[in-house]
PDB file of C-alpha atoms in Angstrom:
ATOM      1  CA  MET J   1      70.977 118.990  72.918  1.00  0.00           C
ATOM      2  CA  GLU J   2      73.064 116.407  70.945  1.00  0.00           C
ATOM      3  CA  VAL J   3      74.522 113.777  73.091  1.00  0.00           C
ATOM      4  CA  LEU J   4      77.828 111.972  71.846  1.00  0.00           C
ATOM      5  CA  ASP J   5      78.367 108.590  73.506  1.00  0.00           C
ATOM      6  CA  LEU J   6      82.184 108.152  73.588  1.00  0.00           C
ATOM      7  CA  ARG J   7      83.422 104.651  73.107  1.00  0.00           C
ATOM      8  CA  PRO J   8      85.068 102.734  74.659  1.00  0.00           C
ATOM      9  CA  ARG J   9      83.825 103.346  78.158  1.00  0.00           C
ATOM     10  CA  GLY J  10      82.868 101.581  81.214  1.00  0.00           C
ATOM     11  CA  TYR J  11      84.174  98.321  82.698  1.00  0.00           C
ATOM     12  CA  CYS J  12      87.696  97.158  81.776  1.00  0.00           C
ATOM     13  CA  HIS J  13      88.538  93.480  81.794  1.00  0.00           C
ATOM     14  CA  GLY J  14      90.164  93.795  85.146  1.00  0.00           C
ATOM     15  CA  VAL J  15      87.042  95.327  86.795  1.00  0.00           C
ATOM     16  CA  ALA J  16      84.725  92.920  85.002  1.00  0.00           C
ATOM     17  CA  LYS J  17      86.795  89.992  86.352  1.00  0.00           C
ATOM     18  CA  ALA J  18      86.958  91.351  89.841  1.00  0.00           C
ATOM     19  CA  LEU J  19      83.117  91.893  90.032  1.00  0.00           C
ATOM     20  CA  HIS J  20      82.588  88.425  88.613  1.00  0.00           C
ATOM     21  CA  ILE J  21      84.704  86.949  91.387  1.00  0.00           C
ATOM     22  CA  VAL J  22      82.879  88.757  94.222  1.00  0.00           C
ATOM     23  CA  LYS J  23      79.436  87.711  92.859  1.00  0.00           C
ATOM     24  CA  LYS J  24      80.720  84.048  92.605  1.00  0.00           C
ATOM     25  CA  VAL J  25      81.925  84.093  96.288  1.00  0.00           C
ATOM     26  CA  ILE J  26      78.447  85.572  97.308  1.00  0.00           C
ATOM     27  CA  GLU J  27      76.666  82.747  95.410  1.00  0.00           C
ATOM     28  CA  ASP J  28      78.886  79.939  96.476  1.00  0.00           C
ATOM     29  CA  ASP J  29      78.168  78.773 100.046  1.00  0.00           C
ATOM     30  CA  THR J  30      81.381  76.763 100.224  1.00  0.00           C
ATOM     31  CA  TYR J  31      83.275  80.145 100.819  1.00  0.00           C
ATOM     32  CA  PRO J  32      83.475  80.524 104.660  1.00  0.00           C
ATOM     33  CA  ARG J  33      81.488  83.485 105.936  1.00  0.00           C
ATOM     34  CA  PRO J  34      81.877  86.413 106.695  1.00  0.00           C
ATOM     35  CA  ILE J  35      83.067  87.707 103.258  1.00  0.00           C
ATOM     36  CA  HIS J  36      85.512  90.762 103.562  1.00  0.00           C
ATOM     37  CA  ILE J  37      87.115  92.842 100.710  1.00  0.00           C
ATOM     38  CA  LEU J  38      90.493  94.222 101.604  1.00  0.00           C
ATOM     39  CA  GLY J  39      89.817  97.686 100.388  1.00  0.00           C
ATOM     40  CA  LEU J  40      87.430  98.646  97.715  1.00  0.00           C
ATOM     41  CA  ILE J  41      87.129  95.891  95.107  1.00  0.00           C
ATOM     42  CA  VAL J  42      87.073  98.777  92.496  1.00  0.00           C
ATOM     43  CA  HIS J  43      86.926 102.528  93.014  1.00  0.00           C
ATOM     44  CA  ASN J  44      83.178 103.001  92.902  1.00  0.00           C
ATOM     45  CA  LYS J  45      81.111 103.607  96.042  1.00  0.00           C
ATOM     46  CA  LYS J  46      77.834 102.494  94.421  1.00  0.00           C
ATOM     47  CA  ILE J  47      79.351  99.159  93.697  1.00  0.00           C
ATOM     48  CA  THR J  48      80.684  98.968  97.314  1.00  0.00           C
ATOM     49  CA  GLU J  49      77.235  99.787  98.603  1.00  0.00           C
ATOM     50  CA  ALA J  50      75.563  97.243  96.355  1.00  0.00           C
ATOM     51  CA  PHE J  51      77.823  94.472  97.668  1.00  0.00           C
ATOM     52  CA  ARG J  52      77.134  95.567 101.233  1.00  0.00           C
ATOM     53  CA  HIS J  53      73.500  94.990 100.524  1.00  0.00           C
ATOM     54  CA  TYR J  54      74.378  91.320  99.937  1.00  0.00           C
ATOM     55  CA  GLY J  55      76.473  91.084 103.116  1.00  0.00           C
ATOM     56  CA  VAL J  56      79.913  91.887 101.822  1.00  0.00           C
ATOM     57  CA  VAL J  57      82.085  94.017 104.124  1.00  0.00           C
ATOM     58  CA  SER J  58      84.580  96.378 102.370  1.00  0.00           C
ATOM     59  CA  LEU J  59      87.345  97.405 104.756  1.00  0.00           C
ATOM     60  CA  ASP J  60      88.586 100.843 103.633  1.00  0.00           C
ATOM     61  CA  ASP J  61      90.649 103.174 105.745  1.00  0.00           C
ATOM     62  CA  PRO J  62      93.163 105.509 104.017  1.00  0.00           C
ATOM     63  CA  THR J  63      95.112 105.794 107.184  1.00  0.00           C
ATOM     64  CA  LYS J  64      95.885 102.069 107.170  1.00  0.00           C
ATOM     65  CA  THR J  65      97.735  99.604 104.791  1.00  0.00           C
ATOM     66  CA  ARG J  66      96.312  96.383 103.555  1.00  0.00           C
ATOM     67  CA  LEU J  67      98.601  94.535 106.183  1.00  0.00           C
ATOM     68  CA  GLU J  68      96.973  96.597 108.876  1.00  0.00           C
ATOM     69  CA  LEU J  69      93.396  96.157 107.698  1.00  0.00           C
ATOM     70  CA  LEU J  70      93.869  92.370 107.906  1.00  0.00           C
ATOM     71  CA  ASP J  71      94.045  92.811 111.728  1.00  0.00           C
ATOM     72  CA  PHE J  72      90.334  93.560 111.654  1.00  0.00           C
ATOM     73  CA  ILE J  73      89.465  90.180 110.015  1.00  0.00           C
ATOM     74  CA  GLU J  74      89.419  87.102 112.265  1.00  0.00           C
ATOM     75  CA  SER J  75      87.703  84.497 110.050  1.00  0.00           C
ATOM     76  CA  GLY J  76      86.013  83.757 106.858  1.00  0.00           C
ATOM     77  CA  THR J  77      86.985  84.768 103.345  1.00  0.00           C
ATOM     78  CA  VAL J  78      89.005  87.771 102.188  1.00  0.00           C
ATOM     79  CA  ILE J  79      88.998  89.073  98.649  1.00  0.00           C
ATOM     80  CA  MET J  80      92.047  90.970  97.493  1.00  0.00           C
ATOM     81  CA  THR J  81      91.127  93.988  95.209  1.00  0.00           C
ATOM     82  CA  ALA J  82      91.704  94.488  91.533  1.00  0.00           C
ATOM     83  CA  HIS J  83      94.549  96.930  92.474  1.00  0.00           C
ATOM     84  CA  GLY J  84      96.812  94.182  93.723  1.00  0.00           C
ATOM     85  CA  VAL J  85      98.617  93.409  96.941  1.00  0.00           C
ATOM     86  CA  SER J  86     102.169  92.423  97.854  1.00  0.00           C
ATOM     87  CA  ASP J  87     103.036  88.766  98.774  1.00  0.00           C
ATOM     88  CA  LEU J  88     103.313  89.946 102.429  1.00  0.00           C
ATOM     89  CA  VAL J  89      99.621  90.569 102.526  1.00  0.00           C
ATOM     90  CA  ILE J  90      98.734  87.169 100.981  1.00  0.00           C
ATOM     91  CA  ASP J  91     101.099  85.499 103.342  1.00  0.00           C
ATOM     92  CA  LYS J  92      99.612  87.189 106.511  1.00  0.00           C
ATOM     93  CA  ALA J  93      95.991  86.394 105.367  1.00  0.00           C
ATOM     94  CA  THR J  94      96.929  82.759 104.963  1.00  0.00           C
ATOM     95  CA  GLN J  95      98.791  82.561 108.261  1.00  0.00           C
ATOM     96  CA  LYS J  96      95.549  83.927 109.958  1.00  0.00           C
ATOM     97  CA  GLY J  97      93.654  80.924 108.462  1.00  0.00           C
ATOM     98  CA  LEU J  98      91.576  83.000 106.071  1.00  0.00           C
ATOM     99  CA  THR J  99      90.307  81.795 102.680  1.00  0.00           C
ATOM    100  CA  VAL J 100      92.097  84.005 100.254  1.00  0.00           C
ATOM    101  CA  VAL J 101      90.529  85.074  96.903  1.00  0.00           C
ATOM    102  CA  ASN J 102      92.640  87.115  94.606  1.00  0.00           C
ATOM    103  CA  ALA J 103      90.891  89.484  92.268  1.00  0.00           C
ATOM    104  CA  THR J 104      94.019  91.315  91.138  1.00  0.00           C
ATOM    105  CA  CYS J 105      93.875  92.765  87.533  1.00  0.00           C
ATOM    106  CA  LYS J 106      96.225  90.892  85.294  1.00  0.00           C
ATOM    107  CA  ASP J 107      97.734  94.201  84.037  1.00  0.00           C
ATOM    108  CA  VAL J 108      98.664  94.932  87.630  1.00  0.00           C
ATOM    109  CA  THR J 109     100.086  91.470  88.048  1.00  0.00           C
ATOM    110  CA  LYS J 110     102.251  92.033  84.909  1.00  0.00           C
ATOM    111  CA  VAL J 111     103.825  95.179  86.576  1.00  0.00           C
ATOM    112  CA  HIS J 112     104.542  93.152  89.755  1.00  0.00           C
ATOM    113  CA  ASP J 113     106.175  90.372  87.712  1.00  0.00           C
ATOM    114  CA  ALA J 114     108.303  92.830  85.678  1.00  0.00           C
ATOM    115  CA  ILE J 115     109.555  94.536  88.871  1.00  0.00           C
ATOM    116  CA  LYS J 116     110.452  91.271  90.451  1.00  0.00           C
ATOM    117  CA  LYS J 117     112.229  90.168  87.296  1.00  0.00           C
ATOM    118  CA  HIS J 118     114.439  93.327  87.053  1.00  0.00           C
ATOM    119  CA  LEU J 119     115.199  93.229  90.801  1.00  0.00           C
ATOM    120  CA  VAL J 120     116.741  89.756  90.283  1.00  0.00           C
ATOM    121  CA  LEU J 121     118.652  91.086  87.221  1.00  0.00           C
ATOM    122  CA  GLY J 122     120.268  93.617  89.483  1.00  0.00           C
ATOM    123  CA  TYR J 123     118.328  96.778  88.488  1.00  0.00           C
ATOM    124  CA  GLU J 124     117.236  99.518  90.768  1.00  0.00           C
ATOM    125  CA  VAL J 125     113.581 100.248  90.357  1.00  0.00           C
ATOM    126  CA  ALA J 126     111.728 103.567  90.282  1.00  0.00           C
ATOM    127  CA  TYR J 127     107.925 103.413  90.124  1.00  0.00           C
ATOM    128  CA  ILE J 128     105.757 106.289  88.955  1.00  0.00           C
ATOM    129  CA  GLY J 129     102.400 106.530  90.626  1.00  0.00           C
ATOM    130  CA  HIS J 130      99.911 108.584  92.749  1.00  0.00           C
ATOM    131  CA  LYS J 131     100.015 108.910  96.464  1.00  0.00           C
ATOM    132  CA  ASN J 132      97.242 107.278  98.526  1.00  0.00           C
ATOM    133  CA  HIS J 133      96.312 104.758  95.762  1.00  0.00           C
ATOM    134  CA  PRO J 134      96.190 101.060  96.508  1.00  0.00           C
ATOM    135  CA  GLU J 135      98.057  99.997  93.388  1.00  0.00           C
ATOM    136  CA  PRO J 136     101.343 101.659  94.425  1.00  0.00           C
ATOM    137  CA  GLU J 137     100.932 100.302  97.978  1.00  0.00           C
ATOM    138  CA  GLY J 138     101.028  96.679  96.546  1.00  0.00           C
ATOM    139  CA  ILE J 139     103.959  97.613  94.385  1.00  0.00           C
ATOM    140  CA  LEU J 140     106.063  99.167  97.068  1.00  0.00           C
ATOM    141  CA  GLY J 141     105.515  96.116  99.205  1.00  0.00           C
ATOM    142  CA  ILE J 142     107.554  93.963  96.817  1.00  0.00           C
ATOM    143  CA  ASP J 143     110.871  95.443  97.994  1.00  0.00           C
ATOM    144  CA  PRO J 144     111.851  98.253 100.377  1.00  0.00           C
ATOM    145  CA  ASN J 145     114.283  99.629  97.992  1.00  0.00           C
ATOM    146  CA  ILE J 146     111.789 100.487  95.224  1.00  0.00           C
ATOM    147  CA  THR J 147     111.718 104.326  94.867  1.00  0.00           C
ATOM    148  CA  PHE J 148     108.187 105.914  94.525  1.00  0.00           C
ATOM    149  CA  LEU J 149     108.051 108.997  92.342  1.00  0.00           C
ATOM    150  CA  CYS J 150     104.876 111.115  92.203  1.00  0.00           C
ATOM    151  CA  THR J 151     106.111 114.471  90.953  1.00  0.00           C
ATOM    152  CA  LYS J 152     108.680 116.246  88.756  1.00  0.00           C
ATOM    153  CA  MET J 153     110.469 117.399  91.815  1.00  0.00           C
ATOM    154  CA  ASP J 154     110.717 113.710  93.011  1.00  0.00           C
ATOM    155  CA  ALA J 155     112.340 112.812  89.743  1.00  0.00           C
ATOM    156  CA  MET J 156     114.662 115.881  90.038  1.00  0.00           C
ATOM    157  CA  ASN J 157     115.776 114.737  93.671  1.00  0.00           C
ATOM    158  CA  PHE J 158     116.081 111.067  92.637  1.00  0.00           C
ATOM    159  CA  LYS J 159     119.551 109.402  92.839  1.00  0.00           C
ATOM    160  CA  LEU J 160     120.429 105.785  92.478  1.00  0.00           C
ATOM    161  CA  HIS J 161     121.328 104.073  95.700  1.00  0.00           C
ATOM    162  CA  ASP J 162     124.118 102.359  93.834  1.00  0.00           C
ATOM    163  CA  PRO J 163     125.574 104.390  90.889  1.00  0.00           C
ATOM    164  CA  ASN J 164     126.900 101.126  89.304  1.00  0.00           C
ATOM    165  CA  LYS J 165     123.343  99.818  88.828  1.00  0.00           C
ATOM    166  CA  LYS J 166     121.003 100.264  85.831  1.00  0.00           C
ATOM    167  CA  LEU J 167     117.679 101.821  86.387  1.00  0.00           C
ATOM    168  CA  PHE J 168     114.216 100.212  85.555  1.00  0.00           C
ATOM    169  CA  VAL J 169     111.269 102.476  85.477  1.00  0.00           C
ATOM    170  CA  THR J 170     107.603 101.529  85.287  1.00  0.00           C
ATOM    171  CA  ASN J 171     104.163 103.040  86.232  1.00  0.00           C
ATOM    172  CA  GLN J 172     100.879 102.757  87.839  1.00  0.00           C
ATOM    173  CA  THR J 173      98.507 101.357  85.161  1.00  0.00           C
ATOM    174  CA  THR J 174      95.769 104.125  85.403  1.00  0.00           C
ATOM    175  CA  LEU J 175      97.970 107.182  84.992  1.00  0.00           C
ATOM    176  CA  SER J 176      97.648 109.582  81.988  1.00  0.00           C
ATOM    177  CA  ARG J 177     100.531 109.858  79.519  1.00  0.00           C
ATOM    178  CA  TYR J 178     100.982 113.483  80.977  1.00  0.00           C
ATOM    179  CA  ASP J 179     101.477 112.079  84.539  1.00  0.00           C
ATOM    180  CA  ILE J 180     104.165 109.717  83.326  1.00  0.00           C
ATOM    181  CA  ASN J 181     106.066 112.049  80.994  1.00  0.00           C
ATOM    182  CA  ILE J 182     106.407 114.906  83.422  1.00  0.00           C
ATOM    183  CA  VAL J 183     108.433 112.533  85.609  1.00  0.00           C
ATOM    184  CA  LEU J 184     109.993 110.325  83.033  1.00  0.00           C
ATOM    185  CA  ASP J 185     111.391 113.266  80.973  1.00  0.00           C
ATOM    186  CA  VAL J 186     113.478 114.279  83.975  1.00  0.00           C
ATOM    187  CA  LEU J 187     114.756 110.802  84.608  1.00  0.00           C
ATOM    188  CA  LYS J 188     115.839 110.445  80.964  1.00  0.00           C
ATOM    189  CA  ILE J 189     117.983 113.539  81.195  1.00  0.00           C
ATOM    190  CA  LYS J 190     119.704 112.250  84.370  1.00  0.00           C
ATOM    191  CA  TYR J 191     119.863 108.564  83.342  1.00  0.00           C
ATOM    192  CA  PRO J 192     119.645 108.399  79.501  1.00  0.00           C
ATOM    193  CA  ASP J 193     120.335 104.619  79.593  1.00  0.00           C
ATOM    194  CA  LEU J 194     117.352 103.749  81.769  1.00  0.00           C
ATOM    195  CA  LEU J 195     115.001 100.963  80.833  1.00  0.00           C
ATOM    196  CA  PHE J 196     111.254 102.079  80.765  1.00  0.00           C
ATOM    197  CA  ASP J 197     108.379  99.645  80.757  1.00  0.00           C
ATOM    198  CA  ASP J 198     105.174 101.563  79.837  1.00  0.00           C
ATOM    199  CA  ASP J 199     102.369  99.881  81.789  1.00  0.00           C
ATOM    200  CA  ILE J 200      99.455 102.189  81.205  1.00  0.00           C
ATOM    201  CA  CYS J 201      96.840  99.642  80.596  1.00  0.00           C
ATOM    202  CA  ASP J 202      95.033  99.351  77.213  1.00  0.00           C
ATOM    203  CA  ALA J 203      91.717 100.280  78.722  1.00  0.00           C
ATOM    204  CA  THR J 204      93.041 103.550  80.145  1.00  0.00           C
ATOM    205  CA  THR J 205      94.943 104.362  76.945  1.00  0.00           C
ATOM    206  CA  LEU J 206      91.896 103.637  74.652  1.00  0.00           C
ATOM    207  CA  ARG J 207      89.497 105.677  76.933  1.00  0.00           C
ATOM    208  CA  GLN J 208      91.933 108.642  76.923  1.00  0.00           C
ATOM    209  CA  LYS J 209      92.433 108.362  73.154  1.00  0.00           C
ATOM    210  CA  ALA J 210      88.627 108.541  72.588  1.00  0.00           C
ATOM    211  CA  VAL J 211      88.426 111.735  74.676  1.00  0.00           C
ATOM    212  CA  ILE J 212      91.367 113.351  72.972  1.00  0.00           C
ATOM    213  CA  GLU J 213      89.961 112.530  69.513  1.00  0.00           C
ATOM    214  CA  GLN J 214      86.309 113.428  70.206  1.00  0.00           C
ATOM    215  CA  GLN J 215      84.447 115.693  67.997  1.00  0.00           C
ATOM    216  CA  PRO J 216      84.068 119.382  69.003  1.00  0.00           C
ATOM    217  CA  VAL J 217      81.592 119.711  71.988  1.00  0.00           C
ATOM    218  CA  ASP J 218      80.552 122.353  74.410  1.00  0.00           C
ATOM    219  CA  LEU J 219      80.789 120.076  77.425  1.00  0.00           C
ATOM    220  CA  CYS J 220      82.154 116.661  78.361  1.00  0.00           C
ATOM    221  CA  ILE J 221      80.697 114.555  81.188  1.00  0.00           C
ATOM    222  CA  VAL J 222      82.988 111.790  82.758  1.00  0.00           C
ATOM    223  CA  VAL J 223      81.032 109.371  84.850  1.00  0.00           C
ATOM    224  CA  GLY J 224      83.106 108.035  87.604  1.00  0.00           C
ATOM    225  CA  ASP J 225      83.950 107.860  91.375  1.00  0.00           C
ATOM    226  CA  THR J 226      85.892 110.611  93.117  1.00  0.00           C
ATOM    227  CA  LEU J 227      88.383 107.860  94.034  1.00  0.00           C
ATOM    228  CA  SER J 228      88.765 106.567  90.515  1.00  0.00           C
ATOM    229  CA  SER J 229      92.133 107.557  89.194  1.00  0.00           C
ATOM    230  CA  ASN J 230      91.234 106.748  85.582  1.00  0.00           C
ATOM    231  CA  SER J 231      88.002 108.524  85.673  1.00  0.00           C
ATOM    232  CA  ASN J 232      89.727 111.637  87.105  1.00  0.00           C
ATOM    233  CA  LYS J 233      92.356 111.587  84.398  1.00  0.00           C
ATOM    234  CA  LEU J 234      89.685 111.299  81.683  1.00  0.00           C
ATOM    235  CA  ALA J 235      88.233 114.662  82.931  1.00  0.00           C
ATOM    236  CA  PHE J 236      91.920 116.074  83.152  1.00  0.00           C
ATOM    237  CA  VAL J 237      92.663 114.927  79.672  1.00  0.00           C
ATOM    238  CA  SER J 238      89.337 116.529  78.264  1.00  0.00           C
ATOM    239  CA  LYS J 239      89.950 119.789  80.089  1.00  0.00           C
ATOM    240  CA  HIS J 240      93.613 120.200  79.520  1.00  0.00           C
ATOM    241  CA  GLU J 241      94.480 118.533  76.261  1.00  0.00           C
ATOM    242  CA  ARG J 242      91.211 119.362  74.325  1.00  0.00           C
ATOM    243  CA  ASN J 243      90.342 122.579  76.293  1.00  0.00           C
ATOM    244  CA  ILE J 244      86.676 121.396  76.858  1.00  0.00           C
ATOM    245  CA  ASN J 245      84.630 122.434  79.809  1.00  0.00           C
ATOM    246  CA  SER J 246      84.432 119.036  81.687  1.00  0.00           C
ATOM    247  CA  TYR J 247      82.768 117.631  84.769  1.00  0.00           C
ATOM    248  CA  ARG J 248      83.307 114.354  86.569  1.00  0.00           C
ATOM    249  CA  ILE J 249      80.298 113.009  88.270  1.00  0.00           C
ATOM    250  CA  GLU J 250      79.370 110.000  90.222  1.00  0.00           C
ATOM    251  CA  GLY J 251      75.712 109.802  89.196  1.00  0.00           C
ATOM    252  CA  LEU J 252      72.690 111.811  88.303  1.00  0.00           C
ATOM    253  CA  GLU J 253      72.598 113.425  91.739  1.00  0.00           C
ATOM    254  CA  ASP J 254      75.704 115.330  90.935  1.00  0.00           C
ATOM    255  CA  ILE J 255      74.278 116.909  87.786  1.00  0.00           C
ATOM    256  CA  ASN J 256      73.598 120.744  87.860  1.00  0.00           C
ATOM    257  CA  PRO J 257      71.153 121.634  85.164  1.00  0.00           C
ATOM    258  CA  ALA J 258      72.646 125.151  85.087  1.00  0.00           C
ATOM    259  CA  TRP J 259      75.697 123.431  83.246  1.00  0.00           C
ATOM    260  CA  PHE J 260      73.546 123.017  80.155  1.00  0.00           C
ATOM    261  CA  LYS J 261      72.480 126.593  79.349  1.00  0.00           C
ATOM    262  CA  ASP J 262      73.431 127.322  75.741  1.00  0.00           C
ATOM    263  CA  VAL J 263      74.929 123.913  75.404  1.00  0.00           C
ATOM    264  CA  LYS J 264      74.245 122.424  71.887  1.00  0.00           C
ATOM    265  CA  ARG J 265      76.476 119.285  72.022  1.00  0.00           C
ATOM    266  CA  ILE J 266      77.708 117.276  74.909  1.00  0.00           C
ATOM    267  CA  SER J 267      79.858 114.188  75.162  1.00  0.00           C
ATOM    268  CA  VAL J 268      79.705 111.472  77.726  1.00  0.00           C
ATOM    269  CA  THR J 269      82.220 108.814  78.824  1.00  0.00           C
ATOM    270  CA  SER J 270      82.877 106.889  81.954  1.00  0.00           C
ATOM    271  CA  GLY J 271      85.749 105.345  83.832  1.00  0.00           C
ATOM    272  CA  ALA J 272      86.853 101.715  83.922  1.00  0.00           C
ATOM    273  CA  SER J 273      85.011 101.082  87.205  1.00  0.00           C
ATOM    274  CA  THR J 274      81.672 102.661  86.276  1.00  0.00           C
ATOM    275  CA  PRO J 275      78.585 100.595  85.888  1.00  0.00           C
ATOM    276  CA  THR J 276      77.309 100.521  82.351  1.00  0.00           C
ATOM    277  CA  LYS J 277      73.624 101.052  83.451  1.00  0.00           C
ATOM    278  CA  LEU J 278      74.737 104.055  85.486  1.00  0.00           C
ATOM    279  CA  THR J 279      76.283 105.757  82.480  1.00  0.00           C
ATOM    280  CA  ASN J 280      73.310 104.835  80.313  1.00  0.00           C
ATOM    281  CA  GLU J 281      70.901 106.336  82.812  1.00  0.00           C
ATOM    282  CA  ILE J 282      72.821 109.650  82.544  1.00  0.00           C
ATOM    283  CA  ILE J 283      72.960 109.529  78.622  1.00  0.00           C
ATOM    284  CA  ASP J 284      69.055 108.960  78.666  1.00  0.00           C
ATOM    285  CA  TYR J 285      68.650 111.922  81.064  1.00  0.00           C
ATOM    286  CA  LEU J 286      70.810 114.119  78.943  1.00  0.00           C
ATOM    287  CA  LYS J 287      68.957 113.114  75.662  1.00  0.00           C
ATOM    288  CA  SER J 288      65.637 114.030  77.175  1.00  0.00           C
ATOM    289  CA  PHE J 289      66.898 117.267  78.839  1.00  0.00           C
ATOM    290  CA  ASP J 290      65.478 120.551  77.840  1.00  0.00           C
ATOM    291  CA  TYR J 291      66.855 123.710  79.456  1.00  0.00           C
ATOM    292  CA  ASN J 292      63.715 125.601  78.668  1.00  0.00           C
ATOM    293  CA  ASP J 293      61.520 122.806  80.292  1.00  0.00           C
ATOM    294  CA  GLU J 294      62.137 122.462  84.057  1.00  0.00           C
ATOM    295  CA  SER J 295      60.059 119.236  84.116  1.00  0.00           C
ATOM    296  CA  THR J 296      62.885 117.445  82.486  1.00  0.00           C
ATOM    297  CA  TRP J 297      65.500 118.694  85.153  1.00  0.00           C
ATOM    298  CA  GLN J 298      64.688 116.028  87.685  1.00  0.00           C
ATOM    299  CA  VAL J 299      67.827 114.155  88.686  1.00  0.00           C
ATOM    300  CA  LYS J 300      66.832 111.265  90.807  1.00  0.00           C
ATOM    301  CA  SER J 301      68.348 107.861  89.925  1.00  0.00           C
ATOM    302  CA  LYS J 302      65.954 104.862  89.581  1.00  0.00           C
ATOM    303  CA  LEU J 303      68.820 102.213  89.659  1.00  0.00           C
ATOM    304  CA  THR J 304      68.702  99.470  92.132  1.00  0.00           C
ATOM    305  CA  HIS J 305      71.537  97.404  93.757  1.00  0.00           C
ATOM    306  CA  LEU J 306      70.837  94.704  91.364  1.00  0.00           C
ATOM    307  CA  ASP J 307      70.992  97.136  88.320  1.00  0.00           C
ATOM    308  CA  ILE J 308      74.376  98.485  89.607  1.00  0.00           C
ATOM    309  CA  LEU J 309      75.822  94.943  89.689  1.00  0.00           C
ATOM    310  CA  SER J 310      74.291  93.563  86.541  1.00  0.00           C
TER     311      SER J 310
END
């Protein structure tokens, strides 16, 4: 079975920066203990578990906001995740006397800054994103008048609060072009003079481009966490834009050898929060896989916590 290693894949600069920051805090005894992460530093459970092994507590509850999660931290250091938070969260953490470490991705910060700028200029702001994702939560905390749009129906129902104002539209950095256009196309019909700032990050764009432009294959494997928006979008793009049978998996344990019956060529990519060694382990497994030899079917990972974080 031929295995194509799609590039680019794996960590984007924002994830690499966030992980470096957490490692630095762990190694530096001058940061007060305990160490908490407000949410998941990146959307990968294996990374969260690896940091837990080193004493870092990740507070994650989908029913609570970042502001509410702060109520569970009384002392020590709190790290803000790569997905960004509003100024309200930073202010509350500071008022509680916590040492605040901000690991927000610079691409997310760019969106925050653009929205603040256009609010000052008198625009109404609409933001395209996914429900139950921390990046929109941080954005919506900037101003209560920002309108959150998730679906085509949301766009159809949208009306300016003040018809005399201009409309500024931007988006969650990890969306696919399809996700944005299905909403944006409706808005452009209703408000042809709207100002749109395309904020899909380069890492997301380039990984999706590699999937769209890949050579013909029988199957595509995307390595990424269930919660990873960009990983799920890679599988979606492969399946719906290239019509390739595609699976998103978190690790070797998710592989079903039956998938590979009669498969001659397979491609592998990974999301922006997927450890490189994890993807490499899967590629090595696939290269040695023989459907007619069940001794090659074993799918137990040999990676340690140190491997995941290296």
